[in-house]
PDB file of C-alpha atoms in Angstrom:
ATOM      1  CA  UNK A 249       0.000   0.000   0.000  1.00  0.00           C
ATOM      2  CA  UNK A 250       1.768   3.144  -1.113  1.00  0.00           C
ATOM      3  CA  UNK A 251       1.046   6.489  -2.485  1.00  0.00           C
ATOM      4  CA  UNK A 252       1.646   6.828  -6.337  1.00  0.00           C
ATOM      5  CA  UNK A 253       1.949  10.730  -5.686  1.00  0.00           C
ATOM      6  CA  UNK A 254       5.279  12.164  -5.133  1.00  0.00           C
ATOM      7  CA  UNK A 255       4.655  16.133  -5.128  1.00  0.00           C
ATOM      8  CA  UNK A 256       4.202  18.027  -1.726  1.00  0.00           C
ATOM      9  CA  UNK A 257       1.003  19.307  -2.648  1.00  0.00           C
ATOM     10  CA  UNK A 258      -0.242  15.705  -3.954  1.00  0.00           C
ATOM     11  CA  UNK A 259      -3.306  14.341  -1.611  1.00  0.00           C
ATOM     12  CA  UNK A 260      -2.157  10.911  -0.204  1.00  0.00           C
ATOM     13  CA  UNK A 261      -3.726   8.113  -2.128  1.00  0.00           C
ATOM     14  CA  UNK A 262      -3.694   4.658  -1.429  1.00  0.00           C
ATOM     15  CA  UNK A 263      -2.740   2.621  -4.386  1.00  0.00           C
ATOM     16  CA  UNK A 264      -3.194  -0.601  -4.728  1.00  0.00           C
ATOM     17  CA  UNK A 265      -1.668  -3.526  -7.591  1.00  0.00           C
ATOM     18  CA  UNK A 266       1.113  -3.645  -9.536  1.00  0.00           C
ATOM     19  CA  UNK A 267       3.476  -0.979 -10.832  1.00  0.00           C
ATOM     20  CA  UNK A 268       6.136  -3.212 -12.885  1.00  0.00           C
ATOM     21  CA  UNK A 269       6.174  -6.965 -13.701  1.00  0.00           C
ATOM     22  CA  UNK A 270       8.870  -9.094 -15.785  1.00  0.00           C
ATOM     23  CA  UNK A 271      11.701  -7.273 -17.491  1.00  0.00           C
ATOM     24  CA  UNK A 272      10.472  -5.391 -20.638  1.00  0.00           C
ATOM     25  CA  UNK A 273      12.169  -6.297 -23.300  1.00  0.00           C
ATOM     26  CA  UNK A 274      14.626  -3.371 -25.427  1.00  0.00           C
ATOM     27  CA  UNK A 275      11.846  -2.918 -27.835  1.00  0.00           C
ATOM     28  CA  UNK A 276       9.636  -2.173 -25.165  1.00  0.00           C
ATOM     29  CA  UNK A 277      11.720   0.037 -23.495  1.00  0.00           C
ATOM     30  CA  UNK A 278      12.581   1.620 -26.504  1.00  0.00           C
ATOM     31  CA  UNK A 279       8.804   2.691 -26.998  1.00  0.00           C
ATOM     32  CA  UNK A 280       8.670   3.935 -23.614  1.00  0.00           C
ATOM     33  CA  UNK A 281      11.402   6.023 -24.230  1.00  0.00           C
ATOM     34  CA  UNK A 282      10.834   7.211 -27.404  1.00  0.00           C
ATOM     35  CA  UNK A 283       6.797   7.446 -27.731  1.00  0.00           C
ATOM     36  CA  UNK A 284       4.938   8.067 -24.115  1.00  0.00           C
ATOM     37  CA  UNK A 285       6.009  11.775 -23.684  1.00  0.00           C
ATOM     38  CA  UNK A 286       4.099  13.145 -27.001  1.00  0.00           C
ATOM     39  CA  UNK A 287       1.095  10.684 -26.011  1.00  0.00           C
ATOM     40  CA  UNK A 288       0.654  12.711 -22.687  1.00  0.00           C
ATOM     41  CA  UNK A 289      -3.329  14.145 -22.283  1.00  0.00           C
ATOM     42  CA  UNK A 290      -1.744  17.380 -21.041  1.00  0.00           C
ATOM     43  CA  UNK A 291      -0.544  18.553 -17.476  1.00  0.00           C
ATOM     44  CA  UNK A 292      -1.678  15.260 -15.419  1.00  0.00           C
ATOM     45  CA  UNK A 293       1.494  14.575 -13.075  1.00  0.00           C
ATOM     46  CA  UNK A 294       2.015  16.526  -9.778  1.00  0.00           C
ATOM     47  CA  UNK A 295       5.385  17.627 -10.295  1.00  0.00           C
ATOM     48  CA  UNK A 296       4.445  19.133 -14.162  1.00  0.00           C
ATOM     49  CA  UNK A 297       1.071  21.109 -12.866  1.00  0.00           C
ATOM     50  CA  UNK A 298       1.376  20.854  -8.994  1.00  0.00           C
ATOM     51  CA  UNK A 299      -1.743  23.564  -9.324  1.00  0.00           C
ATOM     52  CA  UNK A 300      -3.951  20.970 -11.419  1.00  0.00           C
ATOM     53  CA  UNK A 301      -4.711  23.448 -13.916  1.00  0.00           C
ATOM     54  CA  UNK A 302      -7.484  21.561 -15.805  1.00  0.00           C
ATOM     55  CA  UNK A 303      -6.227  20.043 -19.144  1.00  0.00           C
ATOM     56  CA  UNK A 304      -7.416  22.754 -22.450  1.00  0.00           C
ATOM     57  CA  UNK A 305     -10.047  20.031 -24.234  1.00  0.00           C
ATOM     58  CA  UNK A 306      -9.922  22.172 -27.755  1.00  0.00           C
ATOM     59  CA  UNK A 307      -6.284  22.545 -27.964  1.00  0.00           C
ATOM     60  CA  UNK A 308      -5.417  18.878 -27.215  1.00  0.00           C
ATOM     61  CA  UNK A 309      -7.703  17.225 -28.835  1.00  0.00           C
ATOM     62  CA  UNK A 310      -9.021  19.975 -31.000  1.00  0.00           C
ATOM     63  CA  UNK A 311     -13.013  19.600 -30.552  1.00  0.00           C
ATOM     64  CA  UNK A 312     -13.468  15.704 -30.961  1.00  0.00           C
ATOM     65  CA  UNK A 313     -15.066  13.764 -28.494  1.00  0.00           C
ATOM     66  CA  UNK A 314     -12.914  12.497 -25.779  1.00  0.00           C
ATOM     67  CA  UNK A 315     -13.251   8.868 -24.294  1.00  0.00           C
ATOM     68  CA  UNK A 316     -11.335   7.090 -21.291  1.00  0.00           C
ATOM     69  CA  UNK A 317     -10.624   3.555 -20.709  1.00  0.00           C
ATOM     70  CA  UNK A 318      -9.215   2.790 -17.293  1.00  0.00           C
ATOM     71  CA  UNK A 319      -7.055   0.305 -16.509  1.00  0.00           C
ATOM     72  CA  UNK A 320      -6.730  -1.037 -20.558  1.00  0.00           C
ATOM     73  CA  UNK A 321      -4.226  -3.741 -19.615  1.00  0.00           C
ATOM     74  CA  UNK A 322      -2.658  -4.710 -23.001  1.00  0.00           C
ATOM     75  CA  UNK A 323      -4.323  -2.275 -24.959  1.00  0.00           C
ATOM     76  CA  UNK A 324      -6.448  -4.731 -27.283  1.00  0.00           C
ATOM     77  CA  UNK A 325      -9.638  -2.752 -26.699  1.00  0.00           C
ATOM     78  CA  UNK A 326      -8.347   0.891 -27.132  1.00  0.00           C
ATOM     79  CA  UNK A 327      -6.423   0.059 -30.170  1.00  0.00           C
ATOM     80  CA  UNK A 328      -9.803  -1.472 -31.198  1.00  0.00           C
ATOM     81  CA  UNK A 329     -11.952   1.012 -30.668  1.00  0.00           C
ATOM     82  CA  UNK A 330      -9.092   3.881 -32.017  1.00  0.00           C
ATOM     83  CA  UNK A 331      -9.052   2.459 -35.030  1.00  0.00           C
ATOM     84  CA  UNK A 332     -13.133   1.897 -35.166  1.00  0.00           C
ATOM     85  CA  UNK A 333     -13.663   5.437 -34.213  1.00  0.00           C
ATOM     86  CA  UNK A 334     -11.031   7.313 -35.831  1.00  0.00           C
ATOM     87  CA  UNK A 335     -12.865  10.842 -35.123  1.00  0.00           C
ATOM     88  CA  UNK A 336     -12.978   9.899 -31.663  1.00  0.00           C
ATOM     89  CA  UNK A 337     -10.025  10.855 -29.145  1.00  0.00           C
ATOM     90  CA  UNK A 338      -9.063   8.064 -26.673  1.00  0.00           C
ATOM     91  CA  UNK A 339      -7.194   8.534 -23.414  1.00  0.00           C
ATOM     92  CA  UNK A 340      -6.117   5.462 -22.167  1.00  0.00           C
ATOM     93  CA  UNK A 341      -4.884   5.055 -17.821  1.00  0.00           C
ATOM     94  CA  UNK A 342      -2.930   2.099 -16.489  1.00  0.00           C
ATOM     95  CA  UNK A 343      -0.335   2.223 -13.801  1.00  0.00           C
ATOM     96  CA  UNK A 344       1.186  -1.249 -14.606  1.00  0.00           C
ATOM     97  CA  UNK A 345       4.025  -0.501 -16.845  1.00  0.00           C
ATOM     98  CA  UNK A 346       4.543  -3.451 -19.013  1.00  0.00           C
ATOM     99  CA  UNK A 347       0.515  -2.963 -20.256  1.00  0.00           C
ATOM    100  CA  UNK A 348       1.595   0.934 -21.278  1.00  0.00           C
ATOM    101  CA  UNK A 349       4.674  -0.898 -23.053  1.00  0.00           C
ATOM    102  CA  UNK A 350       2.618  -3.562 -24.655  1.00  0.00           C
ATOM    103  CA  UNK A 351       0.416  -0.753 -25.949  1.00  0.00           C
ATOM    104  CA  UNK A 352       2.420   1.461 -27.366  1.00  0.00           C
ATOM    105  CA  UNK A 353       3.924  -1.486 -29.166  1.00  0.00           C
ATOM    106  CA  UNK A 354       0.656  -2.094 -30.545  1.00  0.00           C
ATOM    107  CA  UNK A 355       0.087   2.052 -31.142  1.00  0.00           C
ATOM    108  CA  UNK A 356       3.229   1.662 -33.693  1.00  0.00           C
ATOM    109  CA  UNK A 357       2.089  -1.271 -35.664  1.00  0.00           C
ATOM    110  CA  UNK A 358      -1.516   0.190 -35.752  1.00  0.00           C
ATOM    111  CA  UNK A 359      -0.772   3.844 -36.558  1.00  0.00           C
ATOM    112  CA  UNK A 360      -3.317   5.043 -34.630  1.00  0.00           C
ATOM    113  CA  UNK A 361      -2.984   8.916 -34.089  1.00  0.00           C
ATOM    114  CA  UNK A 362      -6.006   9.386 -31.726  1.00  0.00           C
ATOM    115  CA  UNK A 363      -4.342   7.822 -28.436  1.00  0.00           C
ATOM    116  CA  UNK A 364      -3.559   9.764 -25.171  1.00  0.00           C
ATOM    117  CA  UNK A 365      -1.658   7.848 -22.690  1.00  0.00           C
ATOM    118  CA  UNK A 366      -1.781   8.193 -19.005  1.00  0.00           C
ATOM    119  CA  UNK A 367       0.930   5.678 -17.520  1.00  0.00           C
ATOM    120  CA  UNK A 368      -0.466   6.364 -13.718  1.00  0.00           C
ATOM    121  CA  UNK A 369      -3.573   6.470 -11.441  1.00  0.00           C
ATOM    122  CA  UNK A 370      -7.066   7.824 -13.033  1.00  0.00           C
ATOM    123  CA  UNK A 371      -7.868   9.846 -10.301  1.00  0.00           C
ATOM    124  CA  UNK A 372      -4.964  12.277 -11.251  1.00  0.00           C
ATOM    125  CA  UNK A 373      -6.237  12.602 -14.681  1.00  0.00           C
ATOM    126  CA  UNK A 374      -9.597  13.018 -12.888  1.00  0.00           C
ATOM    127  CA  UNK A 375      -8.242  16.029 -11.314  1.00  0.00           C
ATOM    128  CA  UNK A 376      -7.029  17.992 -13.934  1.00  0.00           C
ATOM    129  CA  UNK A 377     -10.194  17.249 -16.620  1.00  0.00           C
ATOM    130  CA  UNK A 378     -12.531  19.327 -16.774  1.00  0.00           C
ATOM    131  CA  UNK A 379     -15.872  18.762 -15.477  1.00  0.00           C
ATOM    132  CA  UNK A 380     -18.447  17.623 -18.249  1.00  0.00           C
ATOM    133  CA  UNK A 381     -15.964  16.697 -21.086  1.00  0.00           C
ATOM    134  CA  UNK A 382     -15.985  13.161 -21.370  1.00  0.00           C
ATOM    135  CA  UNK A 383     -18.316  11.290 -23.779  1.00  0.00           C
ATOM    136  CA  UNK A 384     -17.666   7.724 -22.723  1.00  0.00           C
ATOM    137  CA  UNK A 385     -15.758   5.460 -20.236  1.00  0.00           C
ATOM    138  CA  UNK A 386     -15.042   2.113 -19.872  1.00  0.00           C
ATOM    139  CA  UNK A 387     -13.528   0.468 -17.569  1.00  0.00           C
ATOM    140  CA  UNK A 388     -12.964  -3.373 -18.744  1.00  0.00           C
ATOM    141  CA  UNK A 389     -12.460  -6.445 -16.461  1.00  0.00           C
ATOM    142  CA  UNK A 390     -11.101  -4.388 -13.496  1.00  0.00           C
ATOM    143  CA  UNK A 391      -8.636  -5.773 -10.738  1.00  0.00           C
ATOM    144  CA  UNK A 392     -11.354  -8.303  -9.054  1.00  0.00           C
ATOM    145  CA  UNK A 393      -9.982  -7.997  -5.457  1.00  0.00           C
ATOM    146  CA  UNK A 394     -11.664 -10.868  -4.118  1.00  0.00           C
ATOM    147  CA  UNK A 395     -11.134 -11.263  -0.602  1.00  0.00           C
ATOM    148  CA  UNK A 396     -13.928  -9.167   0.941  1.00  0.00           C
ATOM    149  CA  UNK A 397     -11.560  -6.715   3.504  1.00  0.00           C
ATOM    150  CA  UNK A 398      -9.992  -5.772   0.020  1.00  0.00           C
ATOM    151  CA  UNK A 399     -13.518  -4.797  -1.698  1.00  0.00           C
ATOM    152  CA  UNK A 400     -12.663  -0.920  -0.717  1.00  0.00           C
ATOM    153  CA  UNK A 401      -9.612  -1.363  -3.711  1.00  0.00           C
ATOM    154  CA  UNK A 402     -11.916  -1.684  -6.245  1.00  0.00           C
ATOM    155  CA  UNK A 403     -13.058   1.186  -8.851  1.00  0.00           C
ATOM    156  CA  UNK A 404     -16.216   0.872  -8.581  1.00  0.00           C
ATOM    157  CA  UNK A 405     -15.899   3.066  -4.972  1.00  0.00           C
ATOM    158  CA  UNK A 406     -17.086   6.618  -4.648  1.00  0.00           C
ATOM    159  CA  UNK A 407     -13.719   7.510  -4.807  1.00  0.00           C
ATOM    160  CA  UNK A 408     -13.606   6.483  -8.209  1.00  0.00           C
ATOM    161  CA  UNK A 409     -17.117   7.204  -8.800  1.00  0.00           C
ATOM    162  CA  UNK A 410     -18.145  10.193  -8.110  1.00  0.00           C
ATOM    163  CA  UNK A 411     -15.101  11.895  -9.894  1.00  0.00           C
ATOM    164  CA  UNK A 412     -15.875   9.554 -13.121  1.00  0.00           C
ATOM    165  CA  UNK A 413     -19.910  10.981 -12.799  1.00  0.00           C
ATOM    166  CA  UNK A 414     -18.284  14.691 -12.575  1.00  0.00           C
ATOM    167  CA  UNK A 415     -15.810  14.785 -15.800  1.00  0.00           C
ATOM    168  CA  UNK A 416     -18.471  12.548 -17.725  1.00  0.00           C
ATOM    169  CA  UNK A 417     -20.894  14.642 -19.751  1.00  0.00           C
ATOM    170  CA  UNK A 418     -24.873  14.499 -19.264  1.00  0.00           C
ATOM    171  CA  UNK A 419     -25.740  11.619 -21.354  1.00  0.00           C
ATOM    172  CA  UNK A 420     -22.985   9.612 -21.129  1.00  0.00           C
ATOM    173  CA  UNK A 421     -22.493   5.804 -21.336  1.00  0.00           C
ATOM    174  CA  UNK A 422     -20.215   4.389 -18.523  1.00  0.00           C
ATOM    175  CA  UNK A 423     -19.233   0.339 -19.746  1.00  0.00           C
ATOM    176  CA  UNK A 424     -18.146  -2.033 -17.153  1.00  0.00           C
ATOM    177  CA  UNK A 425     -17.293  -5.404 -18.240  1.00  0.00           C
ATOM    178  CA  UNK A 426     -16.890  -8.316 -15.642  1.00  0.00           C
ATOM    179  CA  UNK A 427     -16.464 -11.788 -15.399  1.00  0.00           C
ATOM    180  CA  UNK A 428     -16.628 -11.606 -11.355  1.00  0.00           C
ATOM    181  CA  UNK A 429     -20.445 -12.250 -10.082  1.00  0.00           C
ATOM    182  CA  UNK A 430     -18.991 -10.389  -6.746  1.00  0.00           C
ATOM    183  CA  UNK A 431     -17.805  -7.545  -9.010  1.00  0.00           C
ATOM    184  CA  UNK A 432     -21.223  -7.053 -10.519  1.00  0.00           C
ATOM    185  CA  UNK A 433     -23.228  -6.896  -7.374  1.00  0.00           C
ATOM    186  CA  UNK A 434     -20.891  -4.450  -6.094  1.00  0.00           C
ATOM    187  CA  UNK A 435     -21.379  -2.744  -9.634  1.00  0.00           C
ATOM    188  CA  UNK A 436     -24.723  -2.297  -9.432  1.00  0.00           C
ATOM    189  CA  UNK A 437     -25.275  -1.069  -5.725  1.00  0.00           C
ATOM    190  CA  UNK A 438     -22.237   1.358  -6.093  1.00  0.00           C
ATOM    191  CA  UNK A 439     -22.663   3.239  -9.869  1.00  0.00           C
ATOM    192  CA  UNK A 440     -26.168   3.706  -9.376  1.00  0.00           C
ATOM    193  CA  UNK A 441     -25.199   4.943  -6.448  1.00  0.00           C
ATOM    194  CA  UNK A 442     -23.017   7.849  -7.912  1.00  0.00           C
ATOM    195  CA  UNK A 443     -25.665   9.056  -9.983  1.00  0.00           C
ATOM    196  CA  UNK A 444     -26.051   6.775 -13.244  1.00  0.00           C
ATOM    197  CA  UNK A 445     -28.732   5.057 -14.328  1.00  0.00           C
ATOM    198  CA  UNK A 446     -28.173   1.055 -15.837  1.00  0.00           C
ATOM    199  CA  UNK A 447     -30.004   0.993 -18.793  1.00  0.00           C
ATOM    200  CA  UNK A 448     -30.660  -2.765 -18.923  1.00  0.00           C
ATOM    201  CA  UNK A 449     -34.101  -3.932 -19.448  1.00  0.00           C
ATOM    202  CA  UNK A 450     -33.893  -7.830 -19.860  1.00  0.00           C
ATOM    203  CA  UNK A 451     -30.883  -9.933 -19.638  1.00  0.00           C
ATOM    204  CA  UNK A 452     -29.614 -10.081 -23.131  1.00  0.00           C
ATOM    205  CA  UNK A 453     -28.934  -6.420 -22.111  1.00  0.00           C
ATOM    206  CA  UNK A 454     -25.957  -7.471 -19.831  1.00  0.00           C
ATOM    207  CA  UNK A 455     -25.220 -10.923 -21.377  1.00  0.00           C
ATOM    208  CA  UNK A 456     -24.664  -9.748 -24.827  1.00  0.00           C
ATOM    209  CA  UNK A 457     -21.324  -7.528 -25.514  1.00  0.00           C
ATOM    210  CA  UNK A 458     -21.879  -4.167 -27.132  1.00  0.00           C
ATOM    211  CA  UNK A 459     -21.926  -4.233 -30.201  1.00  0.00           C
ATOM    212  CA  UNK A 460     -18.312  -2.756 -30.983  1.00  0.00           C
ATOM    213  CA  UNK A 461     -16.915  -5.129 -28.492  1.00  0.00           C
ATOM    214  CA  UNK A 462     -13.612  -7.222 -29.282  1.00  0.00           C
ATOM    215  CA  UNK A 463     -12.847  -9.808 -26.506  1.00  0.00           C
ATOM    216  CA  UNK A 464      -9.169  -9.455 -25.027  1.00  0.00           C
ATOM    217  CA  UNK A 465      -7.030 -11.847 -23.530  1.00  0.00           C
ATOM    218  CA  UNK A 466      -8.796 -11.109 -20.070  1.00  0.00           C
ATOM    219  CA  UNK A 467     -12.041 -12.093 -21.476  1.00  0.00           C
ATOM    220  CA  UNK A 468     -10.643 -15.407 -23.150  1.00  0.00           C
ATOM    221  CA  UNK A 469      -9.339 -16.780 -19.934  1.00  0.00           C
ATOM    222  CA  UNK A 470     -12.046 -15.967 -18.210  1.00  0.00           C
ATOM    223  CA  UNK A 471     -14.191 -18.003 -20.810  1.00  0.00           C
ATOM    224  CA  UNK A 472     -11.571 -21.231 -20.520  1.00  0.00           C
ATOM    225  CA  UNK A 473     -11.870 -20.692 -16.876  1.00  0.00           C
ATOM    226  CA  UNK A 474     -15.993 -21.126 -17.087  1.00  0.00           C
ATOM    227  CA  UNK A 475     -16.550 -17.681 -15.812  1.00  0.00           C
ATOM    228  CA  UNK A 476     -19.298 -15.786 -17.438  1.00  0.00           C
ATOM    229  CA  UNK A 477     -18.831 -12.115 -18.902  1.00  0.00           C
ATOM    230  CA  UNK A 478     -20.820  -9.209 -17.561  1.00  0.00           C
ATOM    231  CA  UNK A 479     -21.351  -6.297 -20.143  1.00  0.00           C
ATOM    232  CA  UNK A 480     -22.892  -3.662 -17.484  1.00  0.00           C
ATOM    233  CA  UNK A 481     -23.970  -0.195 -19.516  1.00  0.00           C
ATOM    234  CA  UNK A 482     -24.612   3.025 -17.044  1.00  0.00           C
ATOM    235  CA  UNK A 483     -26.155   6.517 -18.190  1.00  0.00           C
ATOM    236  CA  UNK A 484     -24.900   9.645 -16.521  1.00  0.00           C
ATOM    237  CA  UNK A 485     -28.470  11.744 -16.368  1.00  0.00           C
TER     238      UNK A 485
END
């Protein structure tokens, strides 16, 4: 349990999971060196805008809709959905550094030119967005935490929440995908909770993947594992 935030001004916040895992490779580190400064969404560390001056949505990403995927482990979705939606900006969050390495790998190959990348903890790119300028978030097969004194880790927390409600703008869709029944009960007490609305009216409507869904690597275990997917959809009012 440590505090990603270095700066003096920085709130503490607990942060939970993995920062590095194996060795990355040279090519790997060659793509953190060489690519993840100009992907930056703008002034999100502490020690470059210790005042959180919130990020300027026109000249970043020069009037397009703006999405966020949190925690997009290998990247297989936001590349997906980048190339989909080319008109669309993306910012993509994950602290672990080998899934920022294994995406900007995949950024290269792709040539994608509508990805923001956020190597650190979404509540610090909370801060400095401004409130009402997201269109869409997802937030796809989230650390599980499964012993119950660990529940509190989880995203789907008003800590997480009711930041997420604030930079999202009226009328937008909020995805959660799951393979954890746990994880969806907690879902669906907690978001609701926050302010959005599930839309679901039957159960195709959270059996059934959206329709512009690809299924990573977390869903395909899950699936040899037996586990059943959760596709959860939330308005923000």
């Amino acid at each position: 349990m440590t505090s990603a935030n270095k700066h003096p001004k920085a709130p503490w916040r607990n942060f939970y999971g993995r920062i590095h895992g194996k060795t990355l490779n040279q090519a790997q580190k060659d793509y953190l060196d060489e690519d993840l400064a100009a992907l930056a969404p703008g002034g999100v560390d502490w020690e470059t805008n210790p005042n959180r001056d919130p990020i300027d949505m026109a000249a970043r990403f020069h009037g397009k809709p703006v999405w966020v995927e949190i925690g997009f482990g290998g990247g297989e979705h936001l590349i997906h959905m980048a190339e989909k939606y080319p008109d669309v900006e993306i910012i993509g969050c994950e602290p672990f550094i080998n899934g920022v390495a294994m995406l900007l790998g995949k950024i290269r190959k792709s040539g994608a030119t509508n990805i923001s990348v956020h190597p650190g903890d979404a509540r610090d790119l909370f801060d400095v967005l401004p409130d009402e300028s997201i269109e869409k978030a997802f937030l796809n097969y989230p650390d599980p935490w499964p012993k119950k004194r660990h529940h509190r880790r989880r995203f789907v927390t008003d800590e997480h929440l009711d930041p997420l409600f604030r930079k999202l703008k009226p009328g937008s869709e909020f995805r959660v995908a799951t393979d954890i029944p746990d994880y969806v009960r907690q879902t669906l007490e907690e978001v609701p909770k926050a302010g959005f609305q599930w839309t679901a009216e039957g159960p195709t409507d959270w059996r059934d993947p959206w329709g512009d869904w690809i299924s990573t690597r977390y869903e395909q275990k899950a699936l040899r594992e037996g586990r059943t997917p959760h596709y959860l959809t939330f308005i923000r009012p």
